[in-house]
Coordinates of C-alpha atoms and ligand atoms in Angstrom, one line a residue:
Chain A
M1 CA 53.3 69.3 79.4
T2 CA 50.4 71.8 79.4
D3 CA 50.2 75.5 79.1
T4 CA 49.0 75.7 82.7
T5 CA 52.4 74.5 84.1
R6 CA 53.7 77.5 85.7
V7 CA 55.8 78.2 88.8
T8 CA 54.8 81.4 90.6
P9 CA 57.8 82.4 92.7
S10 CA 56.1 84.6 95.2
A11 CA 52.8 82.7 95.6
G12 CA 54.6 79.5 96.5
V13 CA 53.1 76.3 95.2
D14 CA 50.9 76.1 92.1
Q15 CA 48.8 73.0 92.5
T16 CA 48.5 72.6 88.8
G17 CA 52.2 72.7 88.4
P18 CA 54.6 69.9 87.7
T19 CA 55.2 67.3 90.3
A20 CA 58.6 65.9 91.1
S21 CA 58.0 62.8 89.1
A22 CA 56.5 64.5 86.1
L23 CA 59.6 66.8 85.9
N24 CA 61.9 63.9 85.0
A25 CA 59.6 62.0 82.8
E26 CA 58.8 64.7 80.3
S27 CA 60.7 63.7 77.3
V28 CA 61.5 60.4 75.7
G29 CA 65.1 59.4 75.1
A30 CA 68.0 61.3 76.6
P31 CA 66.6 64.2 78.6
P32 CA 68.1 67.6 77.6
L33 CA 70.7 68.9 80.0
L34 CA 69.2 72.4 79.9
S35 CA 65.5 72.8 79.3
A36 CA 63.8 76.1 79.3
H37 CA 60.0 76.2 79.0
K38 CA 58.0 79.3 78.4
V39 CA 60.3 81.4 80.5
R40 CA 58.9 84.9 81.2
K41 CA 60.6 87.8 82.9
S42 CA 59.7 91.5 83.2
F43 CA 61.5 94.4 84.7
G44 CA 58.8 96.5 86.2
A45 CA 56.1 96.8 83.5
A46 CA 58.5 96.0 80.7
P47 CA 58.5 92.4 79.5
V48 CA 62.0 91.3 78.6
L49 CA 61.5 87.6 78.1
K50 CA 58.1 86.6 76.6
G51 CA 58.1 82.9 76.7
I52 CA 61.5 81.4 75.8
S53 CA 61.5 77.6 75.2
L54 CA 64.6 75.8 74.2
D55 CA 66.5 72.6 75.0
V56 CA 70.2 71.9 74.9
A57 CA 71.3 68.2 75.0
A58 CA 74.4 67.2 77.0
G59 CA 77.6 67.9 75.1
Q60 CA 76.0 70.3 72.7
V61 CA 76.9 74.0 72.1
M62 CA 74.1 76.5 71.5
C63 CA 74.8 80.0 70.3
L64 CA 72.4 82.7 71.1
L65 CA 72.3 85.6 68.7
G66 CA 70.1 88.7 68.7
P67 CA 70.2 92.4 68.6
S68 CA 71.0 94.5 71.7
G69 CA 68.2 94.5 74.2
S70 CA 66.6 91.3 73.0
G71 CA 67.0 89.7 76.4
K72 CA 70.0 87.4 75.8
S73 CA 71.8 88.4 78.9
T74 CA 68.6 88.3 81.0
F75 CA 67.9 84.8 79.8
L76 CA 71.4 83.6 80.7
R77 CA 71.1 85.2 84.1
C78 CA 67.8 83.4 84.6
I79 CA 69.5 80.0 83.9
N80 CA 71.7 80.3 87.0
H81 CA 69.1 82.2 89.0
L82 CA 70.9 85.5 89.1
E83 CA 67.4 86.7 88.1
R84 CA 64.1 85.1 89.3
I85 CA 61.8 84.2 86.5
D86 CA 58.2 85.4 86.5
G87 CA 56.8 82.4 84.8
G88 CA 57.7 79.2 83.0
R89 CA 60.5 77.0 84.2
I90 CA 64.1 76.2 83.7
S91 CA 65.7 72.9 84.6
V92 CA 69.3 71.8 84.4
D93 CA 70.1 68.1 84.5
G94 CA 66.6 67.4 85.6
E95 CA 66.7 69.8 88.5
L96 CA 64.4 72.8 88.5
I97 CA 66.3 76.0 88.8
G98 CA 65.4 77.9 92.0
Y99 CA 62.8 75.4 93.1
A100 CA 63.0 72.0 94.9
A101 CA 60.5 69.3 94.8
R102 CA 59.8 67.7 98.1
H103 CA 57.0 65.3 99.0
G104 CA 55.4 66.0 95.6
R105 CA 55.2 69.7 96.1
I106 CA 57.5 72.5 94.9
F107 CA 59.2 74.8 97.3
E108 CA 61.2 77.9 96.6
M109 CA 64.9 77.2 97.4
N110 CA 66.6 79.0 100.2
R111 CA 69.9 80.9 99.6
R112 CA 72.1 78.0 100.5
E113 CA 70.3 75.6 98.1
V114 CA 70.4 78.2 95.3
A115 CA 74.2 78.7 95.9
K116 CA 74.8 75.0 95.7
Q117 CA 72.8 74.8 92.5
R118 CA 74.7 77.7 90.9
G119 CA 78.0 75.9 91.7
G120 CA 77.1 73.4 89.0
I121 CA 76.5 76.0 86.3
G122 CA 79.5 78.1 85.3
M123 CA 79.2 81.6 83.9
V124 CA 81.7 83.7 82.0
F125 CA 80.9 87.4 81.8
Q126 CA 81.5 90.1 79.2
R127 CA 83.6 92.1 81.6
F128 CA 85.4 89.1 83.1
N129 CA 84.5 90.1 86.7
L130 CA 87.7 88.5 88.1
F131 CA 88.2 89.2 91.8
P132 CA 90.8 92.0 91.7
H133 CA 92.3 91.3 95.1
M134 CA 93.2 87.7 94.3
T135 CA 95.9 86.3 92.0
A136 CA 94.8 84.3 89.0
L137 CA 95.3 81.1 90.9
E138 CA 93.4 82.3 94.0
N139 CA 90.6 83.4 91.7
I140 CA 90.3 79.8 90.4
T141 CA 90.7 78.1 93.8
V142 CA 88.7 80.3 96.1
A143 CA 85.4 78.6 95.3
P144 CA 86.5 75.0 95.2
I145 CA 88.2 75.5 98.6
G146 CA 85.6 77.7 100.3
V147 CA 82.4 76.3 98.8
R148 CA 83.2 72.7 97.9
G149 CA 85.6 72.2 100.8
L150 CA 88.3 70.8 98.6
A151 CA 91.7 70.4 100.3
K152 CA 94.0 73.3 99.5
P153 CA 96.9 71.2 97.9
A154 CA 94.4 69.4 95.6
A155 CA 92.7 72.7 94.7
L156 CA 96.0 74.4 93.9
A157 CA 97.1 71.4 91.7
R158 CA 93.8 71.5 89.9
G159 CA 94.0 75.3 89.6
R160 CA 97.4 75.1 87.9
E161 CA 96.2 72.3 85.6
L162 CA 93.3 74.6 84.5
L163 CA 95.6 77.6 84.0
D164 CA 97.7 75.3 81.8
R165 CA 94.7 74.3 79.9
V166 CA 93.8 77.9 79.1
G167 CA 97.5 78.6 78.2
L168 CA 98.4 80.7 81.2
A169 CA 100.5 78.3 83.3
D170 CA 103.2 80.9 84.1
L171 CA 100.7 83.7 85.2
A172 CA 99.4 81.9 88.3
Q173 CA 100.6 84.6 90.7
S174 CA 99.6 87.6 88.6
Y175 CA 96.8 89.9 89.7
P176 CA 94.0 90.6 87.2
A177 CA 95.2 94.2 86.8
Q178 CA 98.5 92.8 85.5
L179 CA 96.8 90.7 82.8
S180 CA 95.5 91.6 79.4
G181 CA 91.8 91.4 78.7
G182 CA 92.2 88.1 76.8
Q183 CA 94.3 86.6 79.6
Q184 CA 91.7 87.8 82.2
Q185 CA 88.9 86.2 80.3
R186 CA 90.8 82.9 80.0
V187 CA 91.4 83.0 83.8
A188 CA 87.6 83.6 84.2
I189 CA 86.9 80.5 82.1
A190 CA 89.3 78.5 84.3
R191 CA 87.6 79.8 87.4
A192 CA 84.2 78.6 86.0
L193 CA 85.7 75.2 85.1
A194 CA 87.2 74.8 88.6
M195 CA 83.7 74.0 89.9
D196 CA 83.3 71.2 87.4
P197 CA 80.1 72.6 86.0
K198 CA 77.6 70.6 84.0
L199 CA 76.8 73.6 81.9
L200 CA 78.8 76.7 81.0
L201 CA 77.1 80.0 80.1
F202 CA 79.0 82.6 78.2
D203 CA 77.7 86.2 77.9
E204 CA 79.5 87.9 75.0
P205 CA 82.9 86.6 76.3
T206 CA 84.9 88.4 73.6
S207 CA 83.0 91.7 73.0
A208 CA 85.1 93.6 75.5
L209 CA 88.4 92.4 74.0
D210 CA 90.8 93.9 71.5
P211 CA 90.4 92.1 68.1
E212 CA 93.8 90.5 68.3
L213 CA 92.9 88.9 71.7
V214 CA 89.6 87.4 70.6
G215 CA 91.2 84.5 68.9
D216 CA 92.9 83.1 72.1
V217 CA 89.6 83.1 74.0
L218 CA 87.6 81.5 71.1
D219 CA 90.3 78.8 70.8
V220 CA 89.9 77.9 74.5
M221 CA 86.1 77.8 74.0
R222 CA 86.4 75.6 70.9
A223 CA 88.7 73.2 72.8
L224 CA 86.0 73.0 75.5
A225 CA 83.3 72.3 73.0
A226 CA 85.5 69.6 71.5
D227 CA 85.9 68.1 74.9
G228 CA 82.2 67.7 75.2
M229 CA 81.3 70.6 77.5
T230 CA 77.7 71.7 77.3
M231 CA 77.7 75.4 76.5
V232 CA 75.3 78.2 75.9
V233 CA 77.1 81.1 74.2
V234 CA 75.7 84.6 73.6
T235 CA 78.0 86.0 71.0
H236 CA 78.3 88.2 67.9
E237 CA 81.1 86.1 66.6
I238 CA 79.3 84.5 63.6
G239 CA 82.5 82.6 62.7
F240 CA 82.5 80.9 66.1
A241 CA 78.8 80.1 65.9
R242 CA 79.3 78.6 62.4
G243 CA 82.3 76.5 63.5
A244 CA 81.5 75.4 67.0
A245 CA 77.7 75.5 67.5
D246 CA 75.4 72.5 67.2
E247 CA 72.4 74.8 67.2
V248 CA 72.0 78.5 66.7
V249 CA 69.1 80.4 68.2
F250 CA 68.1 83.9 67.1
M251 CA 66.3 85.9 69.7
D252 CA 64.6 89.3 69.2
G253 CA 62.1 91.2 71.4
G254 CA 62.2 88.5 74.1
I255 CA 61.2 85.6 71.9
V256 CA 63.0 82.9 69.9
V257 CA 62.5 84.0 66.3
E258 CA 64.4 81.3 64.6
S259 CA 66.5 78.3 65.6
G260 CA 68.3 75.4 63.9
S261 CA 71.6 74.2 62.6
P262 CA 74.3 76.9 62.0
A263 CA 74.0 76.3 58.3
S264 CA 70.3 76.8 58.1
V265 CA 70.0 79.8 60.4
L266 CA 73.2 81.6 59.4
D267 CA 73.2 80.9 55.7
H268 CA 69.5 80.5 54.9
P269 CA 67.6 82.5 57.5
Q270 CA 63.9 82.3 57.0
N271 CA 62.8 85.2 59.1
P272 CA 63.3 88.8 57.8
R273 CA 64.5 89.9 61.3
T274 CA 67.2 87.2 61.3
K275 CA 68.2 88.3 57.8
A276 CA 68.4 92.0 58.8
F277 CA 70.5 91.1 61.9
L278 CA 72.9 88.9 60.1
D279 CA 73.4 91.5 57.4
S280 CA 74.3 94.0 60.1
V281 CA 76.9 91.9 61.9
M282 CA 78.5 90.1 58.9
Chain B
M1 CA 107.6 117.9 72.1
P2 CA 108.3 120.9 74.4
N3 CA 109.7 124.1 73.3
L4 CA 113.5 124.0 73.6
P5 CA 116.3 126.5 73.5
P6 CA 117.7 126.8 69.9
T7 CA 120.9 124.9 69.3
R8 CA 123.0 124.4 66.2
P9 CA 121.8 121.5 64.0
G10 CA 124.1 118.6 64.3
P11 CA 125.3 116.7 61.3
E12 CA 123.6 113.5 62.5
A13 CA 120.3 115.2 63.0
A14 CA 117.5 113.2 61.5
P15 CA 115.2 115.0 59.1
R16 CA 112.4 115.1 61.7
N17 CA 114.7 117.3 63.8
D18 CA 115.1 120.0 61.2
P19 CA 114.1 123.4 62.4
D20 CA 110.5 124.1 61.4
P21 CA 110.6 127.4 59.4
R22 CA 107.0 128.1 60.4
N23 CA 107.9 127.8 64.1
P24 CA 111.4 129.2 64.8
R25 CA 111.1 128.2 68.5
V26 CA 111.3 124.5 67.7
A27 CA 114.9 123.7 67.6
V28 CA 117.2 120.8 66.8
L29 CA 119.0 118.8 69.5
P30 CA 122.7 118.2 69.5
N31 CA 122.0 114.6 70.4
P32 CA 118.7 113.5 69.0
D33 CA 118.1 110.9 71.7
D34 CA 118.3 113.1 74.8
I35 CA 116.9 116.6 75.5
D36 CA 119.3 118.9 77.3
A37 CA 117.0 121.5 79.0
V38 CA 117.2 124.1 81.8
P39 CA 115.1 122.7 84.7
L40 CA 111.9 124.5 85.7
R41 CA 112.6 126.8 88.6
H42 CA 110.2 127.4 91.5
P43 CA 111.3 130.7 93.1
W44 CA 108.0 131.3 94.9
R45 CA 108.3 128.1 96.8
W46 CA 111.4 129.5 98.5
V47 CA 109.8 132.9 99.2
V48 CA 106.8 131.3 100.9
A49 CA 108.9 128.8 102.8
V50 CA 111.1 131.5 104.3
L51 CA 108.1 133.6 105.3
L52 CA 106.5 130.6 107.0
L53 CA 109.7 129.8 108.8
L54 CA 109.8 133.4 110.2
V55 CA 106.2 133.2 111.4
F56 CA 106.8 129.8 113.1
A57 CA 110.0 131.0 114.7
G58 CA 108.2 134.1 116.0
V59 CA 105.4 132.1 117.6
A60 CA 107.8 129.6 119.1
V61 CA 110.0 132.3 120.7
S62 CA 107.0 134.2 122.1
L63 CA 105.7 131.0 123.7
W64 CA 109.1 130.1 125.1
Q65 CA 109.6 133.6 126.6
N66 CA 106.1 133.9 128.0
D67 CA 106.5 134.3 131.7
N68 CA 103.0 132.7 132.3
V69 CA 104.3 129.3 131.2
N70 CA 106.4 127.5 133.6
H71 CA 108.7 125.2 131.7
P72 CA 109.9 123.0 134.5
T73 CA 106.3 122.1 135.3
I74 CA 105.9 120.7 131.8
S75 CA 109.0 118.6 132.0
E76 CA 107.9 117.5 135.6
F77 CA 104.6 116.2 134.5
I78 CA 105.1 114.9 131.0
F79 CA 106.3 111.6 132.3
D80 CA 104.4 111.7 135.6
R81 CA 103.1 108.3 136.7
R82 CA 99.4 109.4 136.7
I83 CA 99.8 111.0 133.2
L84 CA 101.3 107.8 131.8
D85 CA 98.5 105.7 133.3
G86 CA 96.0 108.2 131.7
V87 CA 97.8 107.8 128.3
V88 CA 97.6 104.0 128.5
L89 CA 93.9 104.2 129.4
T90 CA 93.3 106.7 126.5
L91 CA 95.0 104.3 124.1
V92 CA 93.0 101.3 125.4
L93 CA 89.7 103.2 125.1
T94 CA 90.6 104.2 121.5
I95 CA 91.7 100.8 120.4
V96 CA 88.9 98.8 122.0
S97 CA 86.1 101.1 121.0
M98 CA 87.4 101.3 117.4
A99 CA 87.7 97.6 117.2
V100 CA 84.3 96.7 118.6
S101 CA 82.5 99.6 116.8
T102 CA 84.0 98.4 113.5
V103 CA 82.5 95.0 113.9
L104 CA 79.2 96.6 114.8
A105 CA 79.5 98.9 111.8
V106 CA 79.9 96.0 109.4
L107 CA 76.8 94.4 110.9
L108 CA 74.9 97.7 110.6
A109 CA 76.0 98.2 107.0
V110 CA 75.1 94.7 105.9
M111 CA 71.7 95.1 107.6
R112 CA 71.2 98.5 105.9
L113 CA 72.1 97.0 102.5
S114 CA 70.0 93.8 102.9
N115 CA 66.6 93.6 101.4
N116 CA 65.1 92.4 104.7
P117 CA 62.9 95.4 105.6
V118 CA 63.1 94.7 109.3
M119 CA 66.9 94.6 109.4
N120 CA 67.0 97.6 107.1
A121 CA 64.7 99.7 109.4
L122 CA 66.5 98.6 112.5
S123 CA 69.9 99.7 111.1
W124 CA 68.4 103.0 109.9
L125 CA 66.9 103.7 113.3
Y126 CA 70.2 103.0 115.1
I127 CA 72.2 105.2 112.8
W128 CA 69.5 107.9 113.1
A129 CA 69.5 107.9 116.9
F130 CA 73.2 107.6 117.6
R131 CA 74.3 110.0 114.9
G132 CA 71.6 112.5 115.6
T133 CA 72.4 113.1 119.3
P134 CA 75.6 114.7 120.6
L135 CA 78.3 112.3 121.8
L136 CA 78.7 114.3 125.0
I137 CA 75.0 113.7 125.9
Q138 CA 75.4 110.0 125.1
I139 CA 78.4 109.8 127.4
V140 CA 76.5 111.4 130.2
F141 CA 73.5 109.2 129.5
W142 CA 75.6 106.0 129.9
G143 CA 77.3 107.4 132.9
Y144 CA 74.1 108.1 134.6
L145 CA 72.2 105.0 133.5
G146 CA 71.8 104.1 137.1
L147 CA 69.4 107.0 137.5
L148 CA 67.2 105.6 134.8
Y149 CA 67.4 101.9 135.7
A150 CA 68.6 101.3 139.2
R151 CA 68.9 97.5 138.5
I152 CA 69.6 95.7 135.2
T153 CA 67.6 92.4 134.9
L154 CA 67.9 89.7 132.3
G155 CA 64.6 87.7 132.1
I156 CA 61.5 87.3 130.1
P157 CA 59.7 90.6 129.5
F158 CA 56.3 91.2 131.2
T159 CA 56.8 88.2 133.5
D160 CA 58.4 87.9 137.0
F161 CA 61.0 85.4 135.7
S162 CA 64.6 86.7 135.8
L163 CA 67.9 85.0 135.1
F164 CA 69.9 87.6 137.0
S165 CA 69.6 91.1 138.3
V166 CA 72.4 93.4 139.2
D167 CA 72.9 96.9 140.4
T168 CA 73.5 99.2 137.4
N169 CA 76.4 101.0 138.9
T170 CA 78.1 97.7 139.7
L171 CA 77.6 96.3 136.2
I172 CA 78.5 99.6 134.5
P173 CA 81.4 101.4 136.1
A174 CA 82.5 104.7 134.6
F175 CA 85.1 103.0 132.4
V176 CA 82.5 100.6 130.9
A177 CA 80.0 103.4 130.5
G178 CA 82.5 105.5 128.6
L179 CA 83.6 102.6 126.4
L180 CA 79.9 101.8 125.6
A181 CA 79.2 105.5 124.7
L182 CA 82.2 105.8 122.4
T183 CA 81.6 102.4 120.8
L184 CA 77.9 102.7 120.1
N185 CA 78.3 106.3 118.8
Q186 CA 81.3 105.4 116.6
A187 CA 79.4 102.3 115.2
A188 CA 76.8 104.6 113.7
Y189 CA 79.4 106.7 111.8
S190 CA 81.6 103.8 110.8
A191 CA 78.5 102.0 109.5
E192 CA 78.1 104.7 106.8
I193 CA 81.8 104.4 105.9
V194 CA 81.5 100.6 105.6
R195 CA 78.3 101.0 103.6
A196 CA 80.0 103.4 101.2
G197 CA 82.9 101.0 100.8
M198 CA 80.5 98.1 100.1
L199 CA 78.7 100.2 97.5
S200 CA 82.0 100.9 95.8
V201 CA 82.3 97.2 94.9
D202 CA 81.1 96.5 91.4
E203 CA 77.9 94.6 91.0
G204 CA 79.7 92.2 88.7
Q205 CA 81.7 91.0 91.7
Y206 CA 78.6 89.7 93.4
E207 CA 77.4 88.0 90.1
A208 CA 80.8 86.3 89.6
A209 CA 80.9 85.2 93.3
Y210 CA 77.3 83.8 93.1
S211 CA 78.0 82.1 89.7
V212 CA 80.7 80.0 91.3
G213 CA 78.3 78.9 94.0
M214 CA 79.4 81.3 96.8
S215 CA 76.7 82.0 99.4
P216 CA 75.9 85.7 100.3
T217 CA 77.9 85.4 103.5
F218 CA 80.9 83.9 101.9
T219 CA 80.8 86.5 99.2
L220 CA 80.6 89.3 101.8
F221 CA 83.7 88.1 103.7
K222 CA 85.9 86.8 100.8
V223 CA 84.9 89.1 97.9
V224 CA 83.1 92.3 99.0
L225 CA 84.7 93.4 102.2
P226 CA 88.4 92.9 101.1
Q227 CA 87.7 95.1 98.2
A228 CA 85.6 97.6 100.2
M229 CA 88.6 97.9 102.6
R230 CA 90.5 100.0 100.1
V231 CA 87.7 102.6 100.3
I232 CA 87.0 102.1 104.0
I233 CA 90.5 102.4 105.5
P234 CA 91.4 106.1 104.8
P235 CA 88.2 107.5 106.4
M236 CA 88.5 105.0 109.2
G237 CA 92.0 106.3 109.9
N238 CA 90.4 109.7 110.3
E239 CA 87.8 108.2 112.7
T240 CA 90.5 106.6 114.8
I241 CA 92.2 109.9 115.3
S242 CA 88.9 111.6 116.2
M243 CA 88.2 108.8 118.6
L244 CA 91.5 109.3 120.3
K245 CA 90.6 112.9 120.9
N246 CA 87.0 112.2 121.8
T247 CA 88.1 110.0 124.7
S248 CA 88.8 113.3 126.5
L249 CA 85.1 113.9 126.6
L250 CA 85.0 111.0 129.1
S251 CA 86.3 113.5 131.7
V252 CA 82.6 114.4 132.3
I253 CA 82.0 111.0 133.8
A254 CA 85.4 110.9 135.5
V255 CA 87.0 108.1 133.5
L256 CA 90.7 108.5 134.3
E257 CA 92.0 109.0 130.8
V258 CA 94.8 111.4 130.2
Y259 CA 92.8 114.6 130.0
T260 CA 90.8 113.8 133.2
V261 CA 94.1 113.1 135.0
A262 CA 95.6 116.4 133.7
T263 CA 92.6 118.5 135.0
Q264 CA 92.8 116.7 138.3
I265 CA 96.4 117.6 138.7
S266 CA 96.0 121.2 137.5
S267 CA 93.1 121.7 139.9
Q268 CA 95.6 121.1 142.7
N269 CA 98.7 122.9 141.4
L270 CA 96.8 125.5 139.3
R271 CA 99.2 125.0 136.4
Q272 CA 96.4 124.7 133.8
V273 CA 98.3 125.9 130.7
E274 CA 101.3 123.7 131.4
L275 CA 99.2 120.6 131.8
L276 CA 97.3 121.4 128.6
V277 CA 100.7 121.5 126.9
V278 CA 101.5 118.1 128.4
V279 CA 98.3 116.4 127.2
S280 CA 98.6 118.1 123.8
C281 CA 102.1 116.6 123.4
W282 CA 100.8 113.2 124.3
Y283 CA 97.8 113.5 121.9
L284 CA 100.1 114.6 119.1
L285 CA 102.4 111.7 119.7
L286 CA 99.5 109.2 119.9
T287 CA 97.9 110.4 116.7
S288 CA 101.2 110.2 114.9
V289 CA 101.8 106.6 116.1
L290 CA 98.2 105.6 115.3
S291 CA 98.5 106.6 111.7
I292 CA 101.3 104.2 111.1
P293 CA 99.2 101.0 110.9
Q294 CA 97.0 102.7 108.4
Y295 CA 99.8 102.7 105.8
Y296 CA 100.3 99.0 106.2
L297 CA 96.6 98.2 106.1
E298 CA 96.3 100.3 102.9
R299 CA 99.1 98.5 101.3
H300 CA 97.7 95.1 102.3
Y301 CA 94.3 95.8 100.9
G302 CA 95.7 97.6 97.9
R303 CA 97.3 94.4 96.5
G304 CA 96.2 93.8 93.0
N305 CA 96.1 97.6 92.5
A306 CA 99.9 97.8 92.7
R307 CA 99.9 101.2 90.9
T308 CA 98.3 103.1 93.7
L309 CA 100.2 101.8 96.8
P310 CA 101.1 104.6 99.1
P311 CA 104.7 104.6 100.5
T312 CA 105.2 103.2 104.0
P313 CA 106.3 105.7 106.7
L314 CA 109.7 103.9 106.6
S315 CA 110.2 104.4 102.9
R316 CA 109.1 108.0 103.2
V317 CA 111.8 108.6 105.8
R318 CA 114.2 106.9 103.5
A319 CA 113.1 109.0 100.5
I320 CA 113.7 112.2 102.5
L321 CA 117.1 111.1 103.7
R322 CA 118.2 109.8 100.3
P323 CA 116.2 111.4 97.5
A324 CA 115.9 109.0 94.6
P325 CA 116.3 110.4 91.1
R326 CA 113.0 111.2 89.6
P327 CA 112.0 108.2 87.4
A328 CA 110.4 108.3 84.0
D329 CA 111.0 112.0 83.5
P330 CA 111.2 112.5 79.7
I331 CA 113.4 115.5 80.0
R332 CA 116.8 114.8 81.4
A333 CA 117.8 118.2 82.8
D334 CA 121.2 116.9 84.2
A335 CA 122.1 115.1 81.0
S336 CA 125.8 115.4 80.3
Ligands
ATP1 N1 68.1 94.9 86.1 C1 67.4 95.4 85.1 N2 66.4 96.3 85.4 C2 65.7 96.9 84.4 N3 65.8 96.6 83.1 C3 66.7 95.7 82.8 C4 67.5 95.1 83.7 N4 68.4 94.2 83.1 C5 68.0 94.3 81.8 N5 67.0 95.2 81.6 C6 66.4 95.5 80.3 O1 66.1 94.3 79.7 C7 66.3 94.4 78.3 C8 67.1 93.2 77.8 O2 68.4 93.3 78.4 P1 69.5 92.3 78.1 O3 70.7 92.8 78.8 O4 69.0 90.9 78.4 O5 69.7 92.4 76.6 P2 70.8 91.7 75.7 O6 70.1 91.0 74.6 O7 71.8 91.0 76.5 O8 71.5 93.0 75.0 P3 73.1 93.3 74.7 O9 73.3 92.6 73.4 O10 73.1 94.7 74.5 O11 73.8 92.7 75.8 C9 66.9 95.7 78.0 O12 65.9 96.6 77.5 C10 67.3 96.2 79.3 O13 67.2 97.6 79.4
MG2 MG1 73.9 91.4 77.1

């Protein structure tokens, strides 16, 4: 892996970039499920991500911490290609995000390929973003039926099973407006799970919730982590990070400032910026 | 708590119901659970209503007694065969042009919101041209297309090859020309309504849809348009009613809709006013009927927002016939 490896989205193929075979043979041992390498992203002239590199192994939970504006949401959105990256690369389960290798060259994906790739990466949003015109069950089944082509009875059965798993079995026919914030967020988690994602991304899933509803959502997330789901969680819930994360990453100003085990980063932060941030949220 | 008429403090009055010595107008209730108040009166409503009734009655009587209006002519022609055929044609023109123009409008709105610059420009140009010229002129234009192109040919441009070639006036009779004019013009207006509806859908809805692997097209039809409908339907109801009335403009190219028929009849019997009354009655009836589906569409697309569902026409009639007690009113005026 060299510093010249770089995918330029608009200019098409970079001849010095990675080839299809090189992509899969980068690391020794089990390849990470999520691998971000020198990811850069700017909005206009303002750089938001200035070279984020991190790996998440399958079954691991990574918590991303950082002050507001540090680029956490932007990074998550880059992982499932809601934003195009300006440089670097991201791969999930060995597949480059947004680019496909064919005949040893790299092509930008078309919209259909991007959509298919996103189906394997779940995302849970701060503001839930449930589809308000669909019931809880329809929210969960619309993509498996319409995107994956799952038969309706199978999708409904699986949808009910997922609702049960997030503790909402009897609210299948409720519309989002009839649910509390915590219930909506748990439906949103079930919706993401319905596509059987390899990786789940959470963007501050509890920060729009009343304090007494936070616990229910965190319980569901802890159960997922215990079941071996690979998760990247942006959160300000230090308690969750300490209990559930395998690795904690502290971001500030578009770079990774500090990373390591929860104990080392949360209890013995080395960087003064990490210290200042933890003092402010704890 | 509202100001209440003073009453004697009851023995069971809780401490919080004691009269406030600093505010003698706050009183204690005989029954601390319910408030026994004089209902608010609205005397001016009655005054205005009576005045309006007098004005309407005056206008109606003066019209009825006007010797220039021949009432038997109105009743003779209101169910005339030709008028009824005209009504049917008016309705067909309205429904077909609204339906086709709505499909076109969705296409135009999607093009306008896409980031494909060619599509974007094309949609802008269309809306600019069809909204920027009077409907009457567009109708005449389509009606007289034969003067501009005597024959319409489908083939490869700039070559002699042609698949077929027909006489313009055969391909486009007056009815089709009128339908074309109304549809193409309406599409430009409806496109802006659809676009506004699509813009009203939260950005997070797209992100959520994309994050579960939906394609942009699937997202449009399953997520965005159903939500946009709530915003689109009320103005589209308006447009449908305008369209119904705009069909009368087709009289300039002799499409036999109800107004054309009425003018043809009145040019023979010289009963212009009576026939105008006849067509006005029909337009009023049709606009009333056409606004019924709107309620049901609004209710359908309002699901999930149960709090804002408008009543159906049926439940409105029921409410008028059998007024329900006002719910959730904190002050029970008729408490025993
Ligand atoms: N679409 C956009 N256009 C322009 N600037 C953007 C856009 N999205 C994000 N930004 C900017 O990028 C920076 C990082 O935003 P981001 O949302 O990633 O921060 P964050 O770490 O998630 O913050 P928070 O904790 O407040 O959610 C901010 O300065 C923001 O203003
Ligand atoms: Mg954020």
